[in-house]
CSV table of C-alpha atoms in Angstrom, one decimal:
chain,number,residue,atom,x,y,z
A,1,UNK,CA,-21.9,-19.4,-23.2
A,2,UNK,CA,-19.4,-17.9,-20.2
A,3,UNK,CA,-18.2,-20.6,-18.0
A,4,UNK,CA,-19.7,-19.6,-14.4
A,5,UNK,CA,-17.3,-19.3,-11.6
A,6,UNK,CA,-16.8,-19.3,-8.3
A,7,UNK,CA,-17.0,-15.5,-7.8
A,8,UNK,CA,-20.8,-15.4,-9.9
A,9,UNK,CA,-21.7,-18.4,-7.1
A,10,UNK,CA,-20.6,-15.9,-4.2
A,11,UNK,CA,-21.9,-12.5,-5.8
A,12,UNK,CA,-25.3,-14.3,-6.1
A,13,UNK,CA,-25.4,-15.7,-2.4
A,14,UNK,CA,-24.0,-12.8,-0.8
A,15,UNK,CA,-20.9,-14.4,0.2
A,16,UNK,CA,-17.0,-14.2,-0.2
A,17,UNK,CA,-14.9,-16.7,-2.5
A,18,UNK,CA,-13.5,-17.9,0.0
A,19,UNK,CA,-17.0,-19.1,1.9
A,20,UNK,CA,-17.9,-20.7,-1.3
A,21,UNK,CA,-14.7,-22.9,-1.8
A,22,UNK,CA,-15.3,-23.8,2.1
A,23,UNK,CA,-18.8,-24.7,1.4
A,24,UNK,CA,-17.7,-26.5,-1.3
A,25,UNK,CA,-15.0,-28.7,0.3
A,26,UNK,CA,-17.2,-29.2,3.5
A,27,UNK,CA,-15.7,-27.1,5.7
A,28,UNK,CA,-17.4,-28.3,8.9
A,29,UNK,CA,-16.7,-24.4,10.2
A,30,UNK,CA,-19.1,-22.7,7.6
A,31,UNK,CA,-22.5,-21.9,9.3
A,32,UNK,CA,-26.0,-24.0,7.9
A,33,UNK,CA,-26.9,-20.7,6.5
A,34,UNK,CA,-24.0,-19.7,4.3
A,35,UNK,CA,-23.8,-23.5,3.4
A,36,UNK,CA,-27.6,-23.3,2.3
A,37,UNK,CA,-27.5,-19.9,0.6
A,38,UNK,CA,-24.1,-21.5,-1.4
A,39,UNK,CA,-26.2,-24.5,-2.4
A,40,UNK,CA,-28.8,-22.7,-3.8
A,41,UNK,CA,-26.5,-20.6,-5.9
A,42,UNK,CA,-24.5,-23.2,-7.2
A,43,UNK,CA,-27.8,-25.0,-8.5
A,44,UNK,CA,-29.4,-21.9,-9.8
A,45,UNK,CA,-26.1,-20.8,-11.9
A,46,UNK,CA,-25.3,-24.9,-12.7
A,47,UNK,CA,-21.7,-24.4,-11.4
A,48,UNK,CA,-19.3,-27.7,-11.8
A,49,UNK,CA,-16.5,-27.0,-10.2
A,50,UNK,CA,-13.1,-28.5,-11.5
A,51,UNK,CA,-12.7,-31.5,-9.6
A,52,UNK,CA,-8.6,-31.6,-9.9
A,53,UNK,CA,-8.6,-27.9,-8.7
A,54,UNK,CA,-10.9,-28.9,-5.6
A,55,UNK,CA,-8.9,-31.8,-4.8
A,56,UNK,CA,-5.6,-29.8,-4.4
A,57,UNK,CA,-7.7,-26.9,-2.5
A,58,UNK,CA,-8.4,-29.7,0.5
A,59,UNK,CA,-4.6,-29.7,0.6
A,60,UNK,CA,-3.8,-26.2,0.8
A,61,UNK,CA,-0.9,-25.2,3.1
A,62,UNK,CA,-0.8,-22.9,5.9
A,63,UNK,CA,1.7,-20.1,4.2
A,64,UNK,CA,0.8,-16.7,3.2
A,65,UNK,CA,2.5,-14.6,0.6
A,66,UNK,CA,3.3,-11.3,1.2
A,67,UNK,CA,3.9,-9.6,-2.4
A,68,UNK,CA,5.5,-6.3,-1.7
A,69,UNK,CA,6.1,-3.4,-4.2
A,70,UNK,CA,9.6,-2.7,-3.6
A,71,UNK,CA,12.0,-4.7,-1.0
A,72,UNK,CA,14.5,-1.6,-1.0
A,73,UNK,CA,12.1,0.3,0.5
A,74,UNK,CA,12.7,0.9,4.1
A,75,UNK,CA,8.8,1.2,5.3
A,76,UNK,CA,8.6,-2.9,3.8
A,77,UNK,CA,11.0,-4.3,6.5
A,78,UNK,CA,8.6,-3.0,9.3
A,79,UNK,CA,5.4,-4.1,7.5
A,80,UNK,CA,6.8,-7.3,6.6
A,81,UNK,CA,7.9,-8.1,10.5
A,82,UNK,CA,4.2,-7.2,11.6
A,83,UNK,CA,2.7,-9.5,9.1
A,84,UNK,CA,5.5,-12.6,10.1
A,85,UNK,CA,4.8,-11.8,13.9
A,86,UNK,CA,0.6,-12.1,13.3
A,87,UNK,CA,1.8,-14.7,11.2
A,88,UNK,CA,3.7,-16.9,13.3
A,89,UNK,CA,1.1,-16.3,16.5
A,90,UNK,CA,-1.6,-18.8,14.3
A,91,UNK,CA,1.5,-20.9,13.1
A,92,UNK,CA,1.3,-19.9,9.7
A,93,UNK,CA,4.2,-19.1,7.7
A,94,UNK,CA,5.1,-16.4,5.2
A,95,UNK,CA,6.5,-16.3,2.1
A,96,UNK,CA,8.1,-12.6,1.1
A,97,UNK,CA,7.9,-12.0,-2.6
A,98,UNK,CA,9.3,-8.7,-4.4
A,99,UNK,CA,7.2,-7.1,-7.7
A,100,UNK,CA,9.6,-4.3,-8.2
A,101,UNK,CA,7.0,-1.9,-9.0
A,102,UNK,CA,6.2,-4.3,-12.1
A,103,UNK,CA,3.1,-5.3,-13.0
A,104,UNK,CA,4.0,-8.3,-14.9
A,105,UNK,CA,6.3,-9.4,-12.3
A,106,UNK,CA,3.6,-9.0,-9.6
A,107,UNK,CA,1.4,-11.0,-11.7
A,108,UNK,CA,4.0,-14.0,-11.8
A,109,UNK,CA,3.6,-13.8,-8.0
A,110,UNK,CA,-0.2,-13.9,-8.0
A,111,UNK,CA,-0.1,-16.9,-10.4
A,112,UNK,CA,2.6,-18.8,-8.2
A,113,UNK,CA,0.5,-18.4,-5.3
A,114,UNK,CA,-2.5,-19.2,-6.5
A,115,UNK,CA,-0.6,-22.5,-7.8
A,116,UNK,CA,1.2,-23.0,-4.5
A,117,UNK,CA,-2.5,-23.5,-2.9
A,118,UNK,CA,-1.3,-20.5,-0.2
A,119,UNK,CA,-3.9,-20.0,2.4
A,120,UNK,CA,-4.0,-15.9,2.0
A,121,UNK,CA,-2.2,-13.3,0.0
A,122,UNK,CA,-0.8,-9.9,1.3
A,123,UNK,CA,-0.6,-7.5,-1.9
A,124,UNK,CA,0.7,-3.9,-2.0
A,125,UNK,CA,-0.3,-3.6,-5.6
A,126,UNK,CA,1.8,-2.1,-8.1
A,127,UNK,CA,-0.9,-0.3,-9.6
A,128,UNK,CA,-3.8,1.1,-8.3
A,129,UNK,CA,-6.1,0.4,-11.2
A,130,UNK,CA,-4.8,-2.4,-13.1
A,131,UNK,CA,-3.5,-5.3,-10.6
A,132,UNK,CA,-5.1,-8.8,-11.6
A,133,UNK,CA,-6.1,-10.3,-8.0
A,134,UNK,CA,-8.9,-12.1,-10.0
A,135,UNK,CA,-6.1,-14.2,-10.1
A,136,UNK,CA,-6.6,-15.4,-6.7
A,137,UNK,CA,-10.2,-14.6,-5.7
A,138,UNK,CA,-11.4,-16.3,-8.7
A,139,UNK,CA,-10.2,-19.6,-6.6
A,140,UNK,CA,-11.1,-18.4,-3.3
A,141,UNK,CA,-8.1,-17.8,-1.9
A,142,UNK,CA,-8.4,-14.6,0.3
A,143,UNK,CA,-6.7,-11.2,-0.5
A,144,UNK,CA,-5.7,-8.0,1.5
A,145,UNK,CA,-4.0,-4.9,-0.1
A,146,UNK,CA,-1.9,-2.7,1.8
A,147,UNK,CA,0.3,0.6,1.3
A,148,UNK,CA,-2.2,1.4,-1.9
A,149,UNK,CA,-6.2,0.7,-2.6
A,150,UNK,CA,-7.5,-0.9,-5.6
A,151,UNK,CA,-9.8,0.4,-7.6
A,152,UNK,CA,-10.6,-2.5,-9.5
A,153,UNK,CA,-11.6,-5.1,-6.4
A,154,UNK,CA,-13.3,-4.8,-3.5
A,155,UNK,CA,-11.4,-6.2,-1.3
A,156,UNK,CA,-10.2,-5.5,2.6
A,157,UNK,CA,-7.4,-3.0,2.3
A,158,UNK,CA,-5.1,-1.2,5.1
A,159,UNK,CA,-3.5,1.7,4.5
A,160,UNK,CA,-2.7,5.5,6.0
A,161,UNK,CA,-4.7,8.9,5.6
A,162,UNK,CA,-2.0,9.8,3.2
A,163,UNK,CA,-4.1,12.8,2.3
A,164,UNK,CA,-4.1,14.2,5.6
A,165,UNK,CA,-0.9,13.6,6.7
A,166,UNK,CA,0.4,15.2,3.6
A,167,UNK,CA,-1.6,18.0,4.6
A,168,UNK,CA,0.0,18.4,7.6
A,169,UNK,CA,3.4,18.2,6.2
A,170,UNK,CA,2.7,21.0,3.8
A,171,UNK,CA,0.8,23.3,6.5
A,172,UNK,CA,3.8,22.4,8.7
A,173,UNK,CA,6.2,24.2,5.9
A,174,UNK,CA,3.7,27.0,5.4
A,175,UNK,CA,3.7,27.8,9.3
A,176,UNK,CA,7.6,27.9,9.4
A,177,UNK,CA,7.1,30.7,6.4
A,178,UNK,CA,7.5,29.0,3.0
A,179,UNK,CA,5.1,30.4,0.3
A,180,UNK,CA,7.1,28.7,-2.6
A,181,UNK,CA,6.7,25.2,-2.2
A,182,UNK,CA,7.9,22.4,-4.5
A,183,UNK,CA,6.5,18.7,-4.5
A,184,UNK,CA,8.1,15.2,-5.9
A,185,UNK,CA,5.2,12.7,-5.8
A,186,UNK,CA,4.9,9.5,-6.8
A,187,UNK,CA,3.5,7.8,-10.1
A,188,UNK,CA,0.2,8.9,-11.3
A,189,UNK,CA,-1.6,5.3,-11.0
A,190,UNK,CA,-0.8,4.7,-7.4
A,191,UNK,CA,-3.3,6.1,-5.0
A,192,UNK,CA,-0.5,6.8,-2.4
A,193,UNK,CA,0.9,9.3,-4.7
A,194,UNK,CA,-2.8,10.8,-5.1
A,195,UNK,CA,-3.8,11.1,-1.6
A,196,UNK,CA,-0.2,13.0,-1.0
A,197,UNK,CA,-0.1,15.5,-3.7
A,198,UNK,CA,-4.5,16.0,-2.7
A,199,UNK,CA,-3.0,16.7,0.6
A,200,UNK,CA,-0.4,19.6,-0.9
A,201,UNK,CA,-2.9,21.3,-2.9
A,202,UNK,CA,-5.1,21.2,-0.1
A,203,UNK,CA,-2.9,22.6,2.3
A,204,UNK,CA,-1.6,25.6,0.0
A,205,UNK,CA,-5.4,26.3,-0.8
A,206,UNK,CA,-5.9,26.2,2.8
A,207,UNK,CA,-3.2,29.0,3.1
A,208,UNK,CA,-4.5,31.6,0.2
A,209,UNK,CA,-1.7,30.0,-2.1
A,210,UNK,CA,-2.8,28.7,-5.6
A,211,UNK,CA,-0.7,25.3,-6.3
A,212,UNK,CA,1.8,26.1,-9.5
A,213,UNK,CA,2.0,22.9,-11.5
A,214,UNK,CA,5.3,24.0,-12.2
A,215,UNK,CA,6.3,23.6,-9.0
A,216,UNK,CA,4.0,19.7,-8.9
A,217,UNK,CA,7.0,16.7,-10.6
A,218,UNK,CA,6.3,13.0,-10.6
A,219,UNK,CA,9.0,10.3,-10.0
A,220,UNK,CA,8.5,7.4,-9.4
A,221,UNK,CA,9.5,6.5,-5.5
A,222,UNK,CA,13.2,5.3,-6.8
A,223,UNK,CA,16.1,7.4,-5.9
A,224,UNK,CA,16.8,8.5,-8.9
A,225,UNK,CA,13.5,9.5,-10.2
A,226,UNK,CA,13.7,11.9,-6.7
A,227,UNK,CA,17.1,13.2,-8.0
A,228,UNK,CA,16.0,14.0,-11.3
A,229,UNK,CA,12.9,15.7,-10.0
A,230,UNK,CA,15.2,17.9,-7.5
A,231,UNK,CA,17.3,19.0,-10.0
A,232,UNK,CA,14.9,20.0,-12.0
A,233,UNK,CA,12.8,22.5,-9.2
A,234,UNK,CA,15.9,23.6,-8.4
A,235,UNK,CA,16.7,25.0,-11.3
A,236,UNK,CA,13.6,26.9,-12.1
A,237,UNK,CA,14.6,30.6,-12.4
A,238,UNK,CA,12.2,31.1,-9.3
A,239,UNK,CA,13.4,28.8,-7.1
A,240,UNK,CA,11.3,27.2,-3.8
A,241,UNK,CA,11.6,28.0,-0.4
A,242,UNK,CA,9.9,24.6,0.5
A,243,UNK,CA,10.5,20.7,-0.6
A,244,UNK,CA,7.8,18.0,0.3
A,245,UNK,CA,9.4,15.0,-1.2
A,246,UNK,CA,7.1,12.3,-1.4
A,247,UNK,CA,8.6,8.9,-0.1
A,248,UNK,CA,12.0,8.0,1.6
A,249,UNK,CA,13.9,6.7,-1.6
A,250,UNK,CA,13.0,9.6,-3.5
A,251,UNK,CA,14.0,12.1,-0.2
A,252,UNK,CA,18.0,9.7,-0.9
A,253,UNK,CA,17.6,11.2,-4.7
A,254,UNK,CA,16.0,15.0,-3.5
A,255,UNK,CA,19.3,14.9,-0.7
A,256,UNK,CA,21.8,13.5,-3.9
A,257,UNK,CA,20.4,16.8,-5.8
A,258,UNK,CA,20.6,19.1,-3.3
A,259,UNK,CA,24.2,17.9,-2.9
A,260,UNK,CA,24.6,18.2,-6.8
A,261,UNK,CA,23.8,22.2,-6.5
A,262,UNK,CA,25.4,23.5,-4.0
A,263,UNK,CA,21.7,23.9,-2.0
A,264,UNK,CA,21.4,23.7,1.4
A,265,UNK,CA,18.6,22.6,4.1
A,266,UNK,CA,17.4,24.9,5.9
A,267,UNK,CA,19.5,27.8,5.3
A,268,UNK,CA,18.4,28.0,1.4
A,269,UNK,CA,15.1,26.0,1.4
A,270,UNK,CA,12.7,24.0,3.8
A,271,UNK,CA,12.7,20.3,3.2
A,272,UNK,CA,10.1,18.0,4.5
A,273,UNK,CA,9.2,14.2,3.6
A,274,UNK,CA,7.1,11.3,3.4
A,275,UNK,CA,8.1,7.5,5.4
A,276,UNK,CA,11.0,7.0,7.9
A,277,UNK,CA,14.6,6.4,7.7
A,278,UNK,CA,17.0,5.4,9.8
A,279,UNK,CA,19.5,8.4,8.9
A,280,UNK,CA,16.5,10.8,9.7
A,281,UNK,CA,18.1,11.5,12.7
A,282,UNK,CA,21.6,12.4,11.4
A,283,UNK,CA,22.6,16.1,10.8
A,284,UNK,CA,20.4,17.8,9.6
A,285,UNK,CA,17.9,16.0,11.1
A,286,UNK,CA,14.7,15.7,8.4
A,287,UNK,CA,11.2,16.1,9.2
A,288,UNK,CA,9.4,13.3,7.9
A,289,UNK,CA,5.9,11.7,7.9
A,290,UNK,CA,6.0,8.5,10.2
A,291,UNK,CA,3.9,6.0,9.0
A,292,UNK,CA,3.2,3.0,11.4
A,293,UNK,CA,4.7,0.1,9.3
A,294,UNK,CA,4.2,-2.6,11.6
A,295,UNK,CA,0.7,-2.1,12.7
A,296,UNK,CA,-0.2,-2.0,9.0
A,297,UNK,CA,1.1,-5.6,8.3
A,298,UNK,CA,-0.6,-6.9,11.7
A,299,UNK,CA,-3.7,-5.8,10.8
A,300,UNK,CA,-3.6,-6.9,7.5
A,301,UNK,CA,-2.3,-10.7,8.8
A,302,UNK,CA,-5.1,-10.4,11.1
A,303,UNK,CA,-7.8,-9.6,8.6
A,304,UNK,CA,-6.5,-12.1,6.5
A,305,UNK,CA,-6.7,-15.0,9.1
A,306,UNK,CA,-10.0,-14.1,9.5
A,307,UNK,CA,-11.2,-14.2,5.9
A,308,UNK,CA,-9.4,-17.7,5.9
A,309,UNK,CA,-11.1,-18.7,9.1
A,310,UNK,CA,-14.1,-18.5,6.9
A,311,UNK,CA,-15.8,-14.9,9.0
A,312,UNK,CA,-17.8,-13.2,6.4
A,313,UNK,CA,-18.1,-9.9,7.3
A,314,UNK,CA,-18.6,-6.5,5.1
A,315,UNK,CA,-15.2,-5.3,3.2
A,316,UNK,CA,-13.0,-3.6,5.7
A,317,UNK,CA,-11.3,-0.4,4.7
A,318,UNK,CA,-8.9,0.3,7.7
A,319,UNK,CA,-7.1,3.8,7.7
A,320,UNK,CA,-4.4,4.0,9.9
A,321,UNK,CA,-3.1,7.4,11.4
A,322,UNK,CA,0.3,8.9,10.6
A,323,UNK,CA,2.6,11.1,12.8
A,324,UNK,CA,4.7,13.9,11.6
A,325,UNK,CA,7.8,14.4,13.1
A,326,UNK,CA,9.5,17.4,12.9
A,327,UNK,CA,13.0,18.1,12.9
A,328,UNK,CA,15.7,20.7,12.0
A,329,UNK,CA,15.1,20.3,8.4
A,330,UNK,CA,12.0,22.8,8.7
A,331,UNK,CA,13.5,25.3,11.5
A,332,UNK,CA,14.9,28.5,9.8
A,333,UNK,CA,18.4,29.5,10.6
A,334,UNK,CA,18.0,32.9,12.1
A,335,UNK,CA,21.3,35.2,10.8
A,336,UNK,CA,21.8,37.5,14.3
């Protein structure tokens, strides 16, 4: 007979996790309702929770963990200072873990916070589809993803309309004349990559162009997966007018290839990318997707503190927007 746990007590009283482990430690915060509803469940599905486990969940601490994808990555130095500032307003401290894009890294990092008793977990999953946060849930320990949805929880998320913002990128190109446009996304399991490359296909469909997979190359948001990947559409016999490169440390690899070839931006092609940098500014200034970084890891720390606070409210999907900022990367040179 499957042992019942603490997510079949909340699925069948309409609750999160996290209200259920309240109720169960007599949390004096957890309205009569929800502590009845809880009650009823536990005796109808003849839950025994672990005693050992309950004792140390009384004693849980007041950190969060923030488990990022990639601590290279320029757009998680923002998002990690707006989840330390929401943080630090409720006195709660955060502890910044790195998965590396690694699943089985990331799941280390699940499994030491879960045994750490931290109050809340921030996750920017390293896959889309296959990230264990059962891990924590299952103990009622709240979770919110960031940068990248899950589709296998249903849990509060924040990220961008990467879709649309992509979209715009990509119409921007088309309006400054490209036809031939190339794109490096990201790995096929990450919904970031997704929404971007949706957001191309749209946007050349949008123009009367029919999207070439030749011209449609995955890496895998590392510099040199974007250097291999410009190489490669830059050798094609037809060669772009347009780049969309699809996140910063891919654009250092897309700039390393362009350098490699002898190509040049935007006398020989148009080049356009996804996430700040700081040396977006320097000649030729890029045009680049500016996604707001800080705001998503406030939110998130303020979601969170509100799942720990015990608020049960319906999953919150928050999409913030994103701003394109265009620069002389995308201006044709115009030979008098």
């Amino acid at each position: 007979m499957a042992t019942v746990t603490i997510r079949d007590v909340a699925a069948l009283a309409g609750v999160s996790p996290a209200t259920v482990s309240r109720v169960l430690n007599a949390d004096p915060r957890v309205a009569p309702e929800l502590c009845e509803r809880v009650r009823v469940a536990v005796d109808k599905l003849g839950y025994r929770p672990n005693s050992q486990a309950r004792s140390l969940r009384t004693r849980a601490t007041r950190v969060l963990g923030l488990i990022i994808a990639d601590i290279q990555n320029p757009f998680f130095t923002a998002l990690a200072r707006g989840v330390e500032d929401a943080a630090s307003e409720r006195d709660y401290s955060v502890v910044l873990a790195n998965s590396d894009e690694s699943l089985d890294k990331e799941q280390r990092y699940l499994e030491v916070a879960a045994g750490e008793r931290m109050a809340g977990v921030i996750l920017a999953p390293s896959s889309t589809a296959h990230s264990r946060i059962g891990t924590l849930t299952e103990r009622g320990i709240p979770v919110v993803v960031i940068d990248r949805r899950l589709r296998s929880a249903d849990v509060d998320s924040v990220t961008v309309n990467n879709q649309k913002a992509a979209k715009e990128a990509v119409g921007h190109l088309i309006a400054a004349g490209c036809r031939r446009i190339a794109m490096i996304t990201g790995p096929s399991d990450a919904s970031t990559a997704t929404g971007r490359l949706s957001g191309y296909r749209s946007a050349l469909r949008q123009a009367g162009i029919e999207p070439d997979p030749a011209l449609e190359l995955r890496g895998d948001y590392r510099s040199e997966g974007g250097r291999a990947a410009a190489r490669a559409v830059l050798a094609l016999a037809d060669r772009p007018d347009g780049l969309f490169v699809g996140n910063n440390l891919m654009m250092v690899g897309a700039l390393n290839a362009l350098a490699d070839t002898g190509v040049t931006f935007p006398a020989d092609i148009l080049l356009a990318g996804f996430d700040e940098m700081s040396w977006a500014g320097f000649a030729p200034p890029i045009t680049l997707v500016e996604q707001p970084s800080y705001e998503i890891g406030r939110r998130a720390t303020e979601l969170l503190l509100r799942r720990i606070a015990g608020e049960v409210f319906p999953v919150q999907r928050v999409v913030l927007p994103a701003r394109l900022r265009v620069r002389e990367s995308t201006r044709r040179i115009v030979v008098a």
